[in-house]
Structures are given as structure tokens and as C-alpha cells.
XYZ file of C-alpha atoms in Angstrom:
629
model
C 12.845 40.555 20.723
C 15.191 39.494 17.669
C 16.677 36.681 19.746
C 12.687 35.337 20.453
C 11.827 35.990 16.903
C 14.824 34.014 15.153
C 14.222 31.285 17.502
C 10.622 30.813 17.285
C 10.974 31.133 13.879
C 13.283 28.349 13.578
C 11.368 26.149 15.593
C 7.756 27.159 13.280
C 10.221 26.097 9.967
C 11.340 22.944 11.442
C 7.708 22.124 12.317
C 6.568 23.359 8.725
C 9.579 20.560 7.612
C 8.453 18.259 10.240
C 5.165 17.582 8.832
C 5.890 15.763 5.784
C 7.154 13.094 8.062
C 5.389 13.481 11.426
C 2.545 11.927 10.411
C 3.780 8.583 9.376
C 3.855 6.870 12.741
C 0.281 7.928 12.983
C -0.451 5.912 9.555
C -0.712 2.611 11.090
C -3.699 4.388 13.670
C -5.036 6.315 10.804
C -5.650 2.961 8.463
C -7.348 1.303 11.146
C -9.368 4.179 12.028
C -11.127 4.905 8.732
C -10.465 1.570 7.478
C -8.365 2.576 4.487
C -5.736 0.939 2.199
C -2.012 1.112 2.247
C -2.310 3.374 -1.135
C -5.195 5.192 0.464
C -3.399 6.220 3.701
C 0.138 6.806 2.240
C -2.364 10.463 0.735
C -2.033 11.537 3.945
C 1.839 12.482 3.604
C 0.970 12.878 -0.832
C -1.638 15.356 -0.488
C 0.666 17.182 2.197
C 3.889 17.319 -0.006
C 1.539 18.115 -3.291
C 0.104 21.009 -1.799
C 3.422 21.987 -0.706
C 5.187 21.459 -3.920
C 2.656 23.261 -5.670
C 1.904 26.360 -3.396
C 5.524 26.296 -3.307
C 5.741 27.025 -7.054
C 2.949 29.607 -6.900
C 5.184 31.637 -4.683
C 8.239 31.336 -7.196
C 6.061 32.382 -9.824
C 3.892 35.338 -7.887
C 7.156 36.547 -6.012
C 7.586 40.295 -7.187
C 4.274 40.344 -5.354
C 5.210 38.601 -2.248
C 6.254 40.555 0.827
C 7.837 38.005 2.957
C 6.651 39.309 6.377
C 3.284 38.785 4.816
C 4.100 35.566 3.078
C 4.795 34.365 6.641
C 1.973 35.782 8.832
C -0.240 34.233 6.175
C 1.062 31.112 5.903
C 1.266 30.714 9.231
C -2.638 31.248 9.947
C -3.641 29.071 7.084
C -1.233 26.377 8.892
C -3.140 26.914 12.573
C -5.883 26.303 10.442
C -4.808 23.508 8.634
C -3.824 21.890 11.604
C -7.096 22.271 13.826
C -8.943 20.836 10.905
C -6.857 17.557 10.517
C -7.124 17.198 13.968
C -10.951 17.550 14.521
C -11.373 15.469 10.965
C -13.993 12.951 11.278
C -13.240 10.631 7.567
C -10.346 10.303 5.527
C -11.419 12.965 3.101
C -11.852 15.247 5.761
C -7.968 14.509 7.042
C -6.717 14.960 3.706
C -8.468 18.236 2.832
C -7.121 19.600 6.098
C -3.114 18.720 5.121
C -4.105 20.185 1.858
C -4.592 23.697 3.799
C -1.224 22.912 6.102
C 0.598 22.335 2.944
C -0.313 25.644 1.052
C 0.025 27.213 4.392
C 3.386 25.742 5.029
C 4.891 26.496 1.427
C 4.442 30.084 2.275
C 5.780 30.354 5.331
C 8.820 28.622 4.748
C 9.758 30.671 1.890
C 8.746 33.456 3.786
C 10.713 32.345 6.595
C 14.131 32.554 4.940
C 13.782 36.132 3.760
C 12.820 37.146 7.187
C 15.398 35.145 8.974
C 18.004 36.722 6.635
C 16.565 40.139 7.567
C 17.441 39.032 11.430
C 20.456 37.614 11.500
C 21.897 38.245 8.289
C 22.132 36.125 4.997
C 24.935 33.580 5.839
C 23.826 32.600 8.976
C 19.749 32.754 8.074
C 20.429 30.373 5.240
C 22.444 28.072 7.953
C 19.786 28.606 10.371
C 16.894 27.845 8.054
C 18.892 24.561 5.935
C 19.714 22.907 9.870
C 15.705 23.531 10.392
C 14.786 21.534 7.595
C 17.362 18.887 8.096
C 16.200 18.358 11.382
C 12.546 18.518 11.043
C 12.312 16.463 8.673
C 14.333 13.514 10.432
C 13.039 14.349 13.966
C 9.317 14.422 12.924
C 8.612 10.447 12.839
C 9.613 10.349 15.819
C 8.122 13.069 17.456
C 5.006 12.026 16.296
C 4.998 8.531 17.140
C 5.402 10.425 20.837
C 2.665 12.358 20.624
C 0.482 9.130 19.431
C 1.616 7.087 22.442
C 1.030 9.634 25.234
C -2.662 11.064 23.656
C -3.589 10.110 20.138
C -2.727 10.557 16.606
C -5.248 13.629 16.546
C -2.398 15.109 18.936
C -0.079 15.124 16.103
C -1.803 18.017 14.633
C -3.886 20.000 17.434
C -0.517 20.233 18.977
C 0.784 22.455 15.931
C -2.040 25.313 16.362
C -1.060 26.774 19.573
C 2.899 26.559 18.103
C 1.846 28.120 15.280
C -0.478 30.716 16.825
C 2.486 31.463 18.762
C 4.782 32.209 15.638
C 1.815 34.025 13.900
C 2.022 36.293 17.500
C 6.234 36.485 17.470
C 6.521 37.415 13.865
C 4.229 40.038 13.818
C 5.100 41.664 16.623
C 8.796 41.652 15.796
C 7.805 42.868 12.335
C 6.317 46.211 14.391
C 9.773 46.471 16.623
C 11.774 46.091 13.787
C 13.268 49.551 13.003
C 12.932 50.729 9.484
C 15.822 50.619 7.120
C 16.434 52.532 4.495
C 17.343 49.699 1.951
C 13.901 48.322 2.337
C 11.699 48.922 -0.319
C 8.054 48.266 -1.075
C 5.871 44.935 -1.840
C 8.269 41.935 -1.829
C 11.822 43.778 -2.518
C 14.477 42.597 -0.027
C 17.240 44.163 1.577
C 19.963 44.505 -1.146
C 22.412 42.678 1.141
C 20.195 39.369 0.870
C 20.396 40.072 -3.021
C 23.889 40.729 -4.324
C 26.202 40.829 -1.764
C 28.241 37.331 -1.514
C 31.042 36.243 1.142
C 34.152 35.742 -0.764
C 35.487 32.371 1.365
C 39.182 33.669 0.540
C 39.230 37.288 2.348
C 35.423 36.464 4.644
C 34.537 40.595 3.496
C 31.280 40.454 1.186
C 31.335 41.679 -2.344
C 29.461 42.081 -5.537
C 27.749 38.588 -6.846
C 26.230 37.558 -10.410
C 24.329 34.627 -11.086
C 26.410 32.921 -14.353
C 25.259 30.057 -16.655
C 27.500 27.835 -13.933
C 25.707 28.626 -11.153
C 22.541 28.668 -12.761
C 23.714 24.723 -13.669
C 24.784 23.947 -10.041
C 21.158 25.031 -8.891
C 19.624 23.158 -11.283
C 21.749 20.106 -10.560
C 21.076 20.956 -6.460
C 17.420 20.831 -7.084
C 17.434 17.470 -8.982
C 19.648 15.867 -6.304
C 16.841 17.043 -3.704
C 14.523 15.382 -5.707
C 15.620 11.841 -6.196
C 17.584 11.717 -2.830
C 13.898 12.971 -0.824
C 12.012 10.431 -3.201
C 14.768 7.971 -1.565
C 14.021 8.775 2.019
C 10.664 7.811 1.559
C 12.177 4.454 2.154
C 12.892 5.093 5.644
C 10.388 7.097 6.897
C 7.465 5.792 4.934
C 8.200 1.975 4.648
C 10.708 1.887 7.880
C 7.344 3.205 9.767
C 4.754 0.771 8.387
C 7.292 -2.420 8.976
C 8.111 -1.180 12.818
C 3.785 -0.831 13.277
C 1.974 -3.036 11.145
C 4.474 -5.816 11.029
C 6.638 -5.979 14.229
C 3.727 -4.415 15.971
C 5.818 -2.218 18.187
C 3.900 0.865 19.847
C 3.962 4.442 18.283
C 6.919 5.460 21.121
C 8.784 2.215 20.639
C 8.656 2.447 16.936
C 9.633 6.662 17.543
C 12.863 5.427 19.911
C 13.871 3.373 17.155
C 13.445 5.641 14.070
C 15.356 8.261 16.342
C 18.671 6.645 15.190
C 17.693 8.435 11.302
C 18.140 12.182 13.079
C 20.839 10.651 14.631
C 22.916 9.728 11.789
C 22.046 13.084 9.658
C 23.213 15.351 12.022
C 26.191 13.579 13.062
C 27.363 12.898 9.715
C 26.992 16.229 8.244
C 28.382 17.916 11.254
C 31.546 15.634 11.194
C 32.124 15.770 7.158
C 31.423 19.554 6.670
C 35.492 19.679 5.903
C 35.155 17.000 3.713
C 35.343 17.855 -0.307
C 32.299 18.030 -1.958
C 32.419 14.683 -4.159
C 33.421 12.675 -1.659
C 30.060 13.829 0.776
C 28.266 13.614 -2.130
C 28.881 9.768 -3.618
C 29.840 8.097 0.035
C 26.345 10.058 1.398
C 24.451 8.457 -1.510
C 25.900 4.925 -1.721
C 25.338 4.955 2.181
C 21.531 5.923 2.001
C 21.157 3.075 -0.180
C 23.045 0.624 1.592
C 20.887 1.355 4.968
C 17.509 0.947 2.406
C 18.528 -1.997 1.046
C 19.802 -3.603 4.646
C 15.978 -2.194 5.873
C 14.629 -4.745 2.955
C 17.148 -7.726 3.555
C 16.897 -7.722 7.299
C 17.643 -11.184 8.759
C 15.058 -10.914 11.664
C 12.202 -8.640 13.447
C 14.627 -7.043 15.576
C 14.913 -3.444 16.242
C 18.667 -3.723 16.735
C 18.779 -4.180 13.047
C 16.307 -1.876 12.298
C 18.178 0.921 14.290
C 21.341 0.713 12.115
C 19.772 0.278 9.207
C 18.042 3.794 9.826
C 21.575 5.441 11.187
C 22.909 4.645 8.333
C 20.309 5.673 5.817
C 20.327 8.934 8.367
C 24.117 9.314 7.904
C 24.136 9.294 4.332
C 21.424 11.669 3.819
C 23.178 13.892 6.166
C 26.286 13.851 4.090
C 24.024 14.790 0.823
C 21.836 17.656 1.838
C 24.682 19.269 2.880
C 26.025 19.571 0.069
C 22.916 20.203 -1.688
C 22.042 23.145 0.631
C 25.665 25.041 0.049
C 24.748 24.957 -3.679
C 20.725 25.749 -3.430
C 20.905 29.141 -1.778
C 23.438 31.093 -4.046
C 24.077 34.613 -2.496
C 22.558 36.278 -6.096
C 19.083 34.285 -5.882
C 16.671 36.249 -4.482
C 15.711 34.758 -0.590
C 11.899 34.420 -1.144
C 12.171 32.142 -4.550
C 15.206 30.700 -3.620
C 13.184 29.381 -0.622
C 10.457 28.432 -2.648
C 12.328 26.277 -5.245
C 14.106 23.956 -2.632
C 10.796 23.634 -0.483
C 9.175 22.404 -3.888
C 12.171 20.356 -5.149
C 12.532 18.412 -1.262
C 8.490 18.119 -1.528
C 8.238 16.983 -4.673
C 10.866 14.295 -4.135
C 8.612 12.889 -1.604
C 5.605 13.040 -3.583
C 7.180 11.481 -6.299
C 8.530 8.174 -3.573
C 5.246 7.785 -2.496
C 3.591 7.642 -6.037
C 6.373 4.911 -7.081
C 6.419 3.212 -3.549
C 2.874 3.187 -2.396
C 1.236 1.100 -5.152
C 4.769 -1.657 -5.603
C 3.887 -2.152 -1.540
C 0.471 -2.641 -2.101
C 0.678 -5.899 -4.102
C 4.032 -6.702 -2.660
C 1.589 -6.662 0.628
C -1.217 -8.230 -0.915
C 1.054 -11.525 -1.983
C 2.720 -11.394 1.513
C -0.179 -11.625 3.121
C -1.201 -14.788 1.019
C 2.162 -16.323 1.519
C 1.843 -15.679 5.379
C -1.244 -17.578 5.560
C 0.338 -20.258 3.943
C 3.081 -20.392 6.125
C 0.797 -19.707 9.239
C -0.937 -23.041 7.665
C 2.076 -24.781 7.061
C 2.752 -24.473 10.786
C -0.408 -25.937 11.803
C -0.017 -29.077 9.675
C 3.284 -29.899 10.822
C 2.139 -29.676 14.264
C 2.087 -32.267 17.277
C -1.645 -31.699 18.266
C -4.664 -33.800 18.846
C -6.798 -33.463 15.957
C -9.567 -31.096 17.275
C -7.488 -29.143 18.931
C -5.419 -28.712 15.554
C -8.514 -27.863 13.732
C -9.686 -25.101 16.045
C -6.683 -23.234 16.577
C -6.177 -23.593 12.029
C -9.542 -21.903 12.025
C -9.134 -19.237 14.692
C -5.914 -18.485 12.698
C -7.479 -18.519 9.227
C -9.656 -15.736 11.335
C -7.141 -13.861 12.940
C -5.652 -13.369 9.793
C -8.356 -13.011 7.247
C -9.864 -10.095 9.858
C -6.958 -8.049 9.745
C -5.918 -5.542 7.060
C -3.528 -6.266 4.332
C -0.207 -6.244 5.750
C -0.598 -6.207 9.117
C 0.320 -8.976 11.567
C -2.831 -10.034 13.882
C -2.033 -10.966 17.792
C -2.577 -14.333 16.779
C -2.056 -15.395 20.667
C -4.870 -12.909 21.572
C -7.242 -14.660 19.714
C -7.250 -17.768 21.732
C -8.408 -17.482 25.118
C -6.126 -17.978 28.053
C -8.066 -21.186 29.348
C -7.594 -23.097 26.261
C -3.882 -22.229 26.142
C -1.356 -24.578 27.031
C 2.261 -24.908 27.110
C 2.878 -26.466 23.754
C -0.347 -24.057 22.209
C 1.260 -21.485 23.518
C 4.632 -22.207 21.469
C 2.762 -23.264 18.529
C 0.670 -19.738 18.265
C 4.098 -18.288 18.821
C 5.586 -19.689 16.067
C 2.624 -19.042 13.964
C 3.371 -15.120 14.936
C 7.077 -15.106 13.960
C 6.378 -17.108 10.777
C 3.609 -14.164 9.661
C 5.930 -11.773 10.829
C 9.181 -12.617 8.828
C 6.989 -13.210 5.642
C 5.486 -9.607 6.155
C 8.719 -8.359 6.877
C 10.102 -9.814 3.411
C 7.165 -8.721 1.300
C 8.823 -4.791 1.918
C 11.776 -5.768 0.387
C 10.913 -5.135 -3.677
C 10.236 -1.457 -2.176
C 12.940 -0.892 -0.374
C 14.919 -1.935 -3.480
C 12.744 0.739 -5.504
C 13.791 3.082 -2.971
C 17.637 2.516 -3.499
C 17.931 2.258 -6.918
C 15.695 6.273 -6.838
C 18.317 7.115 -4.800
C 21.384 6.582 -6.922
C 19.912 8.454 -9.786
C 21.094 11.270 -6.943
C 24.388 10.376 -8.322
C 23.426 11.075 -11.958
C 22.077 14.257 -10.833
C 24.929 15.705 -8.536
C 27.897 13.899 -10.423
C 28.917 17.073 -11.851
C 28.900 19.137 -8.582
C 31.824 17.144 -7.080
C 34.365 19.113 -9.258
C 32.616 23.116 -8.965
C 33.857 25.832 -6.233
C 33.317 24.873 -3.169
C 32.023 27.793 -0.895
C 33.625 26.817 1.985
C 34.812 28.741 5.067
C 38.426 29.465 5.608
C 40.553 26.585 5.058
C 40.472 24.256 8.161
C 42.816 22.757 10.254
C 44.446 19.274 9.500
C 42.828 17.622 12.642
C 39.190 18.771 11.304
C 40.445 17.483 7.345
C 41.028 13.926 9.583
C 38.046 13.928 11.372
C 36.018 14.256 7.863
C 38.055 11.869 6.377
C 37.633 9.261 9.153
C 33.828 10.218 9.285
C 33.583 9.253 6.052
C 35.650 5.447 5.898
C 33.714 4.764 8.619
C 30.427 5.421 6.928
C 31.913 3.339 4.268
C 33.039 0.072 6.563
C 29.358 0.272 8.626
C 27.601 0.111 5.180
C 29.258 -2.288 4.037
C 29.732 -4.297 7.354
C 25.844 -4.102 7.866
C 25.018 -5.644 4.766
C 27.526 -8.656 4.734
C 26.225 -9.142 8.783
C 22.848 -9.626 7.173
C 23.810 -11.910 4.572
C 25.879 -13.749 7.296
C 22.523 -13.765 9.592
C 20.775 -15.707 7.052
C 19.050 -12.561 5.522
C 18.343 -14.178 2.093
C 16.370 -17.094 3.259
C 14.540 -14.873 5.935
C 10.755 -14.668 5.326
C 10.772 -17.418 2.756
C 8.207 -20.225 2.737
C 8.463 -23.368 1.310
C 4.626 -24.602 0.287
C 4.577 -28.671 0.860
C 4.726 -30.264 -2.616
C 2.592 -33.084 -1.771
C 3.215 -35.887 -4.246
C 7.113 -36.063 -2.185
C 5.645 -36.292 0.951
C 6.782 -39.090 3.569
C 4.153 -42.363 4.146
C 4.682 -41.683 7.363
C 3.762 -37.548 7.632
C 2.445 -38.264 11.619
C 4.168 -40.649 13.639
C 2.799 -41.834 17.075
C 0.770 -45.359 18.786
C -2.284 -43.933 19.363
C -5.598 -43.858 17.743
C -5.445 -39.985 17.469
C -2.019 -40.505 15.591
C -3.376 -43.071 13.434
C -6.453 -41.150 12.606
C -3.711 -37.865 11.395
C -1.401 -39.878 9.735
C -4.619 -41.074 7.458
C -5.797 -37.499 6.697
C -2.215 -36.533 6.323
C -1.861 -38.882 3.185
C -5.706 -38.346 2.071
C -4.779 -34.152 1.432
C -1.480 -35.341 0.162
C -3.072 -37.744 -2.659
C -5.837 -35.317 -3.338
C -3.363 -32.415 -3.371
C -1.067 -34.206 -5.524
C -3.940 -35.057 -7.999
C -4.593 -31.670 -8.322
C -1.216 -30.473 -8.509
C -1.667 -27.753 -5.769
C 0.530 -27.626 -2.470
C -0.992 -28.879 0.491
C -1.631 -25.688 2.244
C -3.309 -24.013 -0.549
C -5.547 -27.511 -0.792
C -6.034 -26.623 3.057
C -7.224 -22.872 2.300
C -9.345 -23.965 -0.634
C -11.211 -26.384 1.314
C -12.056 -23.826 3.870
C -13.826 -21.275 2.098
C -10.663 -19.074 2.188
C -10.907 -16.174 -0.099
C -8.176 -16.315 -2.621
C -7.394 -19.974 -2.249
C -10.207 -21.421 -4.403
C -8.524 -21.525 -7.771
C -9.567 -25.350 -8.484
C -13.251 -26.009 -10.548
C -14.887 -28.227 -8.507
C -17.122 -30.014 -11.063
C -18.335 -33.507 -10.408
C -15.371 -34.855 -12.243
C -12.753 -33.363 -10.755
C -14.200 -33.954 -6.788
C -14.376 -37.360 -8.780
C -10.452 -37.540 -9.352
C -9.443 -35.690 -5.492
C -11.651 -38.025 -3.894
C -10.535 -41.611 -5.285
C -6.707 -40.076 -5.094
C -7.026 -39.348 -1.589
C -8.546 -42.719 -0.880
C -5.715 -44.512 -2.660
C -2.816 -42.606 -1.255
C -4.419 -42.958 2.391
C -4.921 -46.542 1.716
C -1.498 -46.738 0.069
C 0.319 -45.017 2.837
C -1.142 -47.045 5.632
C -0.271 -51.220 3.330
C 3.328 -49.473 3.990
C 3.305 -48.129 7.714
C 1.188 -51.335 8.216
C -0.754 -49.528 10.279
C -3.739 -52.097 9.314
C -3.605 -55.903 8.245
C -3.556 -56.133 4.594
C -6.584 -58.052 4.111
C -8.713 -55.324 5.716
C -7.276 -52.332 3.393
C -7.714 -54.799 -0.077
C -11.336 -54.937 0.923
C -11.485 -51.542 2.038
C -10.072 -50.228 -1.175
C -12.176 -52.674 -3.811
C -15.589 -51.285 -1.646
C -14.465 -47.545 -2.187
C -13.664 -48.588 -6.230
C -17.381 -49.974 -6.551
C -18.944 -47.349 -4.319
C -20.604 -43.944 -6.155
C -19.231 -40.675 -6.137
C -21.864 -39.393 -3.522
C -21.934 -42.521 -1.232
C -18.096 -41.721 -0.749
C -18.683 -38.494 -0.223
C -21.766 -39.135 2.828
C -19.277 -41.427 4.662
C -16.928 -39.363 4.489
C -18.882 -36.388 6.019
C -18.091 -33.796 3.488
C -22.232 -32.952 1.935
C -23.716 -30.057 4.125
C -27.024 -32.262 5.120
């Protein structure tokens, strides 16, 4: 029954971990749903890791009274609960009050959980047993959710937890019943001596008498800010990583999960192979790696998932490297299990929280200008096309649509919107190019975040740089082959940061995403070549935006947008004198254009041009189609 109960419990705190992050392939199906904003859904994972963080401290402060079998039998109804009501929740609010409930209930399991793992298998191995939960949870849960998306729905995600749960609520309590009294147990929330101040002396492996000094009380302080700003960090790559692979590349919740599956990857593999490696070294390779795979996330020289993948191993491998560190220094054997528990759920929860309140609103209006410079590409594309001139002006309208209708930061199926019949082969290429030019302008409008995300990272550094030269409490010393394998572990983590990076550069990463707007007054005479009377009929449009564009000192594109109504692109006042001054320069530069093409006899474009100079304002205008009558 022991051997059911530590491993059910193990599972119940890696879900409990799991949750701060299994949501966020969900988001993208959650923001359509209730029809939200990027700040607005990024509350789902806040309110979670608030609740957490403060229910967390609640337990620190109210331990004396806290008897951890109780702690985690409670929290582990109010997390069944929790979870049925997310997953029945009908409106946003109704979502986020429901995480609110998982999150108390999951701050008081966890730090329940330790105690009572300790109990079970003893203090050294519980605190492994419990630290590997977390570490995994957290990594595995994107993509565990994004699973459980693709093969039901995002409502899944969390009426899948209540029969788990149920099931630990059913484990733990009856274990607590077989458990044979001891007689170092005492009443309300007093532990077992053993888990209190007994430590394992690493030199002779027999346990002895342990004291919490002003140093160790400064190495947990120190652990706790490094889980901070590192967890603030990883927001990076499993909130921003997750809205990119969705909303931008489009890829399905199980695609997106198989990708984000190389950030488990690299965190267990890394701290498995460096756990011989000394404690600096894990600590400032772990954290210059994490921000080397955020920053190659935000310079990424094309939508590709190859990219994306080793990006995300590497951010995973440096991570890896850090919390394992952190977690050797967080649980000292003289802390108490229950608030010991308790302070690192907060300090890991809080880190998110505190990501998400710097990254959420930075990627809002980093998405709100991307999504303005991808219509202007998406336009750009459509002027420089080969197409008849209909044809050119219903596709630049069913893409002003496609884009306009879609939320901020998203990509639209561009392709979808035009139906099959009226698709050729060259449509077909243009719409394509449409797609990858709103893609890679999405893609780059992450970047200032991911940048955020790095630089919150290294202050990891600040906070840990004195750890690197405290006692290690390490097992007996180990064997030269497993000092080589750490070593090697480590330059490699090293030469794949670095290599990653310079690849990107090399790919072109710095121009990727960028948009030039047309600047009109440098445009060629001859913007449409071609013999026929749909060419000729371009090529004098062409240089009538470009004149009237030039006048009014705007790029062509946003001329385009402004003309159409398009919301955002209407920053000209058009009074009488200034449709006055667009007009007559469009009519000169088209005239202009077309004496030098010679695309009419002279004599016909000198009369031309001395009738438009007499004619009014308005007649212009009725000739030229433009009044609503």
C-alpha cells in the first residue's frame, strides 16, 4: 500500500506542477472561444499561479496548525473541485474563478505532499521524489495538454484531472489509516523528528544532528530568488513558445505538443547528465543557456518547427541545469517539510506570475503593431502582383477581410477564404505568399518579449552568484568517468547555444519578418510592365497612388489601407484641400509617368493634362468614379 501511495502521490504533485503550464496549448482555443485578448487569456495561467503563490504563503504562515495528511486530503478535494468547475465553465470569468479554486487547492497539497512523502520513503529520497515531480510536471504539461486538446477538447484538460485527483484523495487516505502509528508522531502539524533535524552528512552517508545557521538561512533565500526570476524566464517558452506554434504557425494542439516536447526533453537530460557537475558551473552555463534558447525562439530565421524544437531543448536544458541546483539548496534537512514545501511552491509560482505580468502586456502591443505591419506586407504583396486588375482587387479585399476578422495576432487561412473555383495556379501562389509574409511578420512581432524574457532570466545570475562557492551537499564523491560526462554535458550545452544562435544569424534571422513599406516618390515610371490594355490600365493607377501617396508623404500601402476604410490606416484629414492636392498629384504623376513610357502620343496627354488643370475639384472627382452617387 506504501508503494501505491508514494506513486500516486507523485503522479497527483506532478499534476498539481503540471497545471501552471498545461493549460497554455489550450490558450489559443480558449481566446477564440470567449473571444478574449492576449492580456485577457494569459489570466488563465495568472490567476492559477496567484492563487497558488498566495495559498502557498497562507500555509507557511498557518503551519503549526497544518497537519499534512490533512493539508493533502484537503487540497486535493478543493483541486477535484477546481477542476470540474473549469471544465464545465461557460465564460471567461467562470474559467478563471475555477483555477482560482485549483490553485488554493493545489498549494496545499503540494506542501502537504512533501511531508507525507518524507513520512513514506524517508526525507532524502521524498525531497528527490517530490523536486523530479515538479521538474517534470511542469515541462511535460504543455504538452500533455495540447494532447488532450487534439484528441477531445480543451475542456479535457481539466475534467481529466478530477477522476486523478479523486483517485489520490482515495490513496492518501486510505494509506493514512494503514499507516502504523509511530511513536515520534505528535499532534496537529508536528512531523516526525527525522524530517526535522536529522541531516545526511555526504562525507560518512550516517545522519546526524542539523541547525539552520545565518548561511543557510542566506542560501535559501538566494534559492528562492533564483526560482523566481529563472520561472519568470520560462514563461518565455511555455507561454510565448505556445502562442507562436498556434496562433502564428497555426500548427494543431498535438503538433504544437510534439514540438514543445523537446523542453522536458532537455531538462531532464541535462540535469541528469550534470548532477556531478560543481555547483557554479550548473548554475551560470544553465542560465546563459535558457537565455540563449529564448532569445534564438525571438530571432528565428523561419516558421519552421525544426528551429523551434532546438530552441525549446535548449531553453529545456538550461533550466534543467538550474533547478537542480536550486532544489539541493531549497529543502535544507533543518527546515521543517510542510513550510519548506510551501516557500518553493510560492517562490516557482510567483516567478510565473510575475513573467506573465511583464510579458503579457509588452506582447500585446508588440502584437497589435505586428498585426498592422502584416497587413501592410500582405498589401505590399498584392500590389506587386502579376494579376488582371479585378482579379487583384478582389483577392486585396478578401485579404483586407481575412485579416481584419481575425484576432490580434493570429494568422487567418488566407487560402481558405477564397473559394476553390476561383483559385488558380498563380492565385494559388500569390495567397501563399500572402500567408508566409503574415506569418514571418507575426513571428517577429514576439521577439521584444522573448528578449524581456532573457534579460529576467539573467537576473538568476545576480540572485544565485553567491551559491556557486557554498557546500555542496553532494553524494559520495563520484567516479572520474561520471566528473567527464558532466563536464562534456556541459561544453556541449555551451557549443549548441552558441551554434544555434550564429545558425540563425547565418539563416538570415535579422532581416526575417521585416517589411519594407514602398516609399512612393522613388518608385519606377514603369511600376507594371506588359502590351496589353489591362497592363496599361495598372501601370496608370500604379503611378496615380504613387503621386498621390507621395503628396501626402505616406507609403503606398498605407495610402492603399486608408482608401479602403481600413481601421487604423486613416491617419490623413481629408478636407477639400487636401483631396485637392492627392487628386491633381496623382493626375500629374500618372500623366507624367505615361510622356516617359510613351505609352500615349504626346499631344493627347498635353491636352489631357491642361483639361484636368481647368476642370473643378468635383468634376475630377465624378470621372474618376470616386463620389458614392
Amino acid at each position: 500500500m506504501r508503494r501505491l501511495s508514494t506513486i500516486v502521490l507523485t503522479a497527483i504533485v506532478a499534476l498539481a506542477f503540471a497545471d501552471a503550464s498545461i493549460v497554455v496549448l489550450a490558450l489559443p482555443a480558449i481566446y477564440s472561444r470567449f473571444e478574449t485578448t492576449v492580456v485577457g487569456v494569459s489570466w488563465v495561467l495568472t490567476g492559477y499561479a496567484i492563487a497558488v503563490t498566495v495559498a502557498a504563503g497562507l500555509v507557511f504562515a498557518f503551519r503549526r496548525w497544518l497537519h499534512p495528511t490533512a493539508l493533502t486530503l484537503g487540497g486535493l478535494l478543493l483541486f477535484a473541485g477546481g477542476s470540474a468547475w473549469c471544465g464545465v465553465a461557460a465564460s471567461l470569468t467562470q474559467l478563471m474563478a475555477g483555477r482560482v479554486v485549483q490553485g488554493i487547492g493545489a498549494a496545499a497539497l503540494l506542501a502537504g505532499a512533501l511531508a507525507v512523502l518524507c513520512d513514506e520513503i524517508g526525507p532524502e529520497r521524498g525531497r528527490r521524489w517530490w523536486s523530479a515531480a515538479a521538474t517534470v510536471g511542469l515541462a511535460v504539461g504543455p504538452a500533455l495538454g495540447g494532447t488532450l486538446t487534439e484528441a477531445f477538447d480543451w475542456q479535457m484538460i481539466f475534467l481529466g484531472q478530477v477522476p486523478a485527483a479523486v483517485l489520490g484523495l482515495l490513496v492518501v487516505a486510505v494509506a493514512a489509516l494503514w499507516r502504523p502509528a509511530r511513536g515520534a508522531r505528535t499532534s496537529a502539524g508536528s512531523e516526525e523528528p527525522d524530517t526535522l533535524t536529522l541531516a545526511l552528512d555526504p562525507r560518512t552517508g550516517v545522519f546526524g544532528p542539523a541547525a539552520l545557521t545565518i548561511r543557510d538561512r542566506g542560501a535559501l533565500i538566494l534559492a528562492h530568488l533564483g526560482y523566481l526570476t529563472l520561472f519568470a524566464g520560462l514563461v518565455g517558452a511555455l507561454f510565448l513558445g505556445v502562442l507562436m506554434l498556434v496562433e502564428v504557425w497555426r500548427f494543431g494542439p498535438l503538433h504544437a505538443a510534439v514540438v514543445m516536447m523537446a523542453l522536458p526533453a532537455g531538462t531532464l537530460l541535462a540535469a541528469r547528465l550534470t548532477a556531478r557537475a560543481s555547483r557554479a558551473a550548473r548554475i551560470v552555463v544553465g542560465v546563459l543557456g535558457l537565455c540563449a534558447g529564448l532569445l534564438a525562439l525571438g530571432y528565428l530565421p523561419a516558421a519552421h518547427p525544426g528551429w523551434a524544437a532546438v530552441a525549446l531543448f535548449v531553453c529545456g536544458a538550461g533550466s534543467g541545469m538550474v533547478v537542480a541546483v536550486l532544489a539541493t539548496l531549497a529543502f535544507h534537512p533543518a527546515t521543517p517539510l510542510v513550510p519548506a514545501g510551501a516557500s518553493v511552491v510560492a517562490a516557482k509560482h510567483a516567478g510565473l506570475v510575475l513573467g506573465l505580468a511583464l510579458i503579457a502586456p509588452l506582447l500585446a502591443g508588440s502584437l497589435e503593431d505586428g498585426s498592422e505591419r502584416a497587413l501592410l506586407a500582405g498589401t505590399g504583396v498584392l500590389l506587386e502582383a502579376k494579376l488582371p486588375v479585378q482579379e487583384k482587387i478582389d483577392l486585396a479585399l478578401t485579404v483586407r477581410d481575412a485579416v481584419s476578422g481575425s484576432p490580434r495576432g493570429s494568422v487567418p487561412e488566407v487560402a481558405k477564404s477564397v473559394p476553390p473555383d476561383k483559385r488558380d495556379a498563380q492565385t494559388t501562389a500569390l495567397l501563399t505568399e500572402v500567408d508566409a509574409r503574415l506569418r514571418a511578420t507575426l513571428t517577429r512581432a514576439f521577439r521584444p518579449a522573448f528578449e524581456l524574457a532573457a534579460g529576467v532570466t539573467l537576473l538568476t545570475l545576480l540572485a544565485c552568484g553567491a551559491l556557486g562557492g557554498r557546500r555542496q551537499d553532494r553524494p559520495p564523491a563520484a567516479g572520474t568517468t561520471a566528473r567527464g560526462g558532466a563536464a562534456a554535458t556541459l561544453a556541449v550545452t555551451v557549443l549548441l547555444s552558441a551554434g544555434l544562435l550564429g545558425a540563425e544569424a547565418a539563416a538570415g534571422a535579422g532581416g526575417y519578418g521585416r517589411y519594407a513599406e514602398t516609399q512612393p516618390c522613388d518608385a519606377p515610371a514603369d511600376p507594371y510592365p506588359g502590351d496589353d490594355f489591362d497592363a496599361l490600365v495598372q501601370r496608370i493607377a500604379y503611378s496615380a497612388l504613387y503621386g498621390a501617396a507621395c503628396e501626402l508623404d505616406m507609403s503606398a500601402e498605407r495610402l492603399v489601407l486608408a482608401l479602403a476604410d481600413q481601421p487604423g490606416f486613416a491617419p490623413v484629414d481629408w478636407d477639400d484641400a487636401t483631396v485637392e492636392r492627392a487628386v491633381r498629384a496623382a493626375i500629374d504623376r500618372a500623366l507624367d509617368d505615361a510622356d516617359r513610357r510613351g505609352d500615349l502620343p504626346s499631344w493627347t496627354l498635353m491636352l489631357a493634362r491642361q483639361a484636368l488643370r481647368l476642370m473643378p475639384l468635383d468634376r475630377i472627382v465624378d470621372l474618376l468614379g470616386l463620389t458614392g452617387d
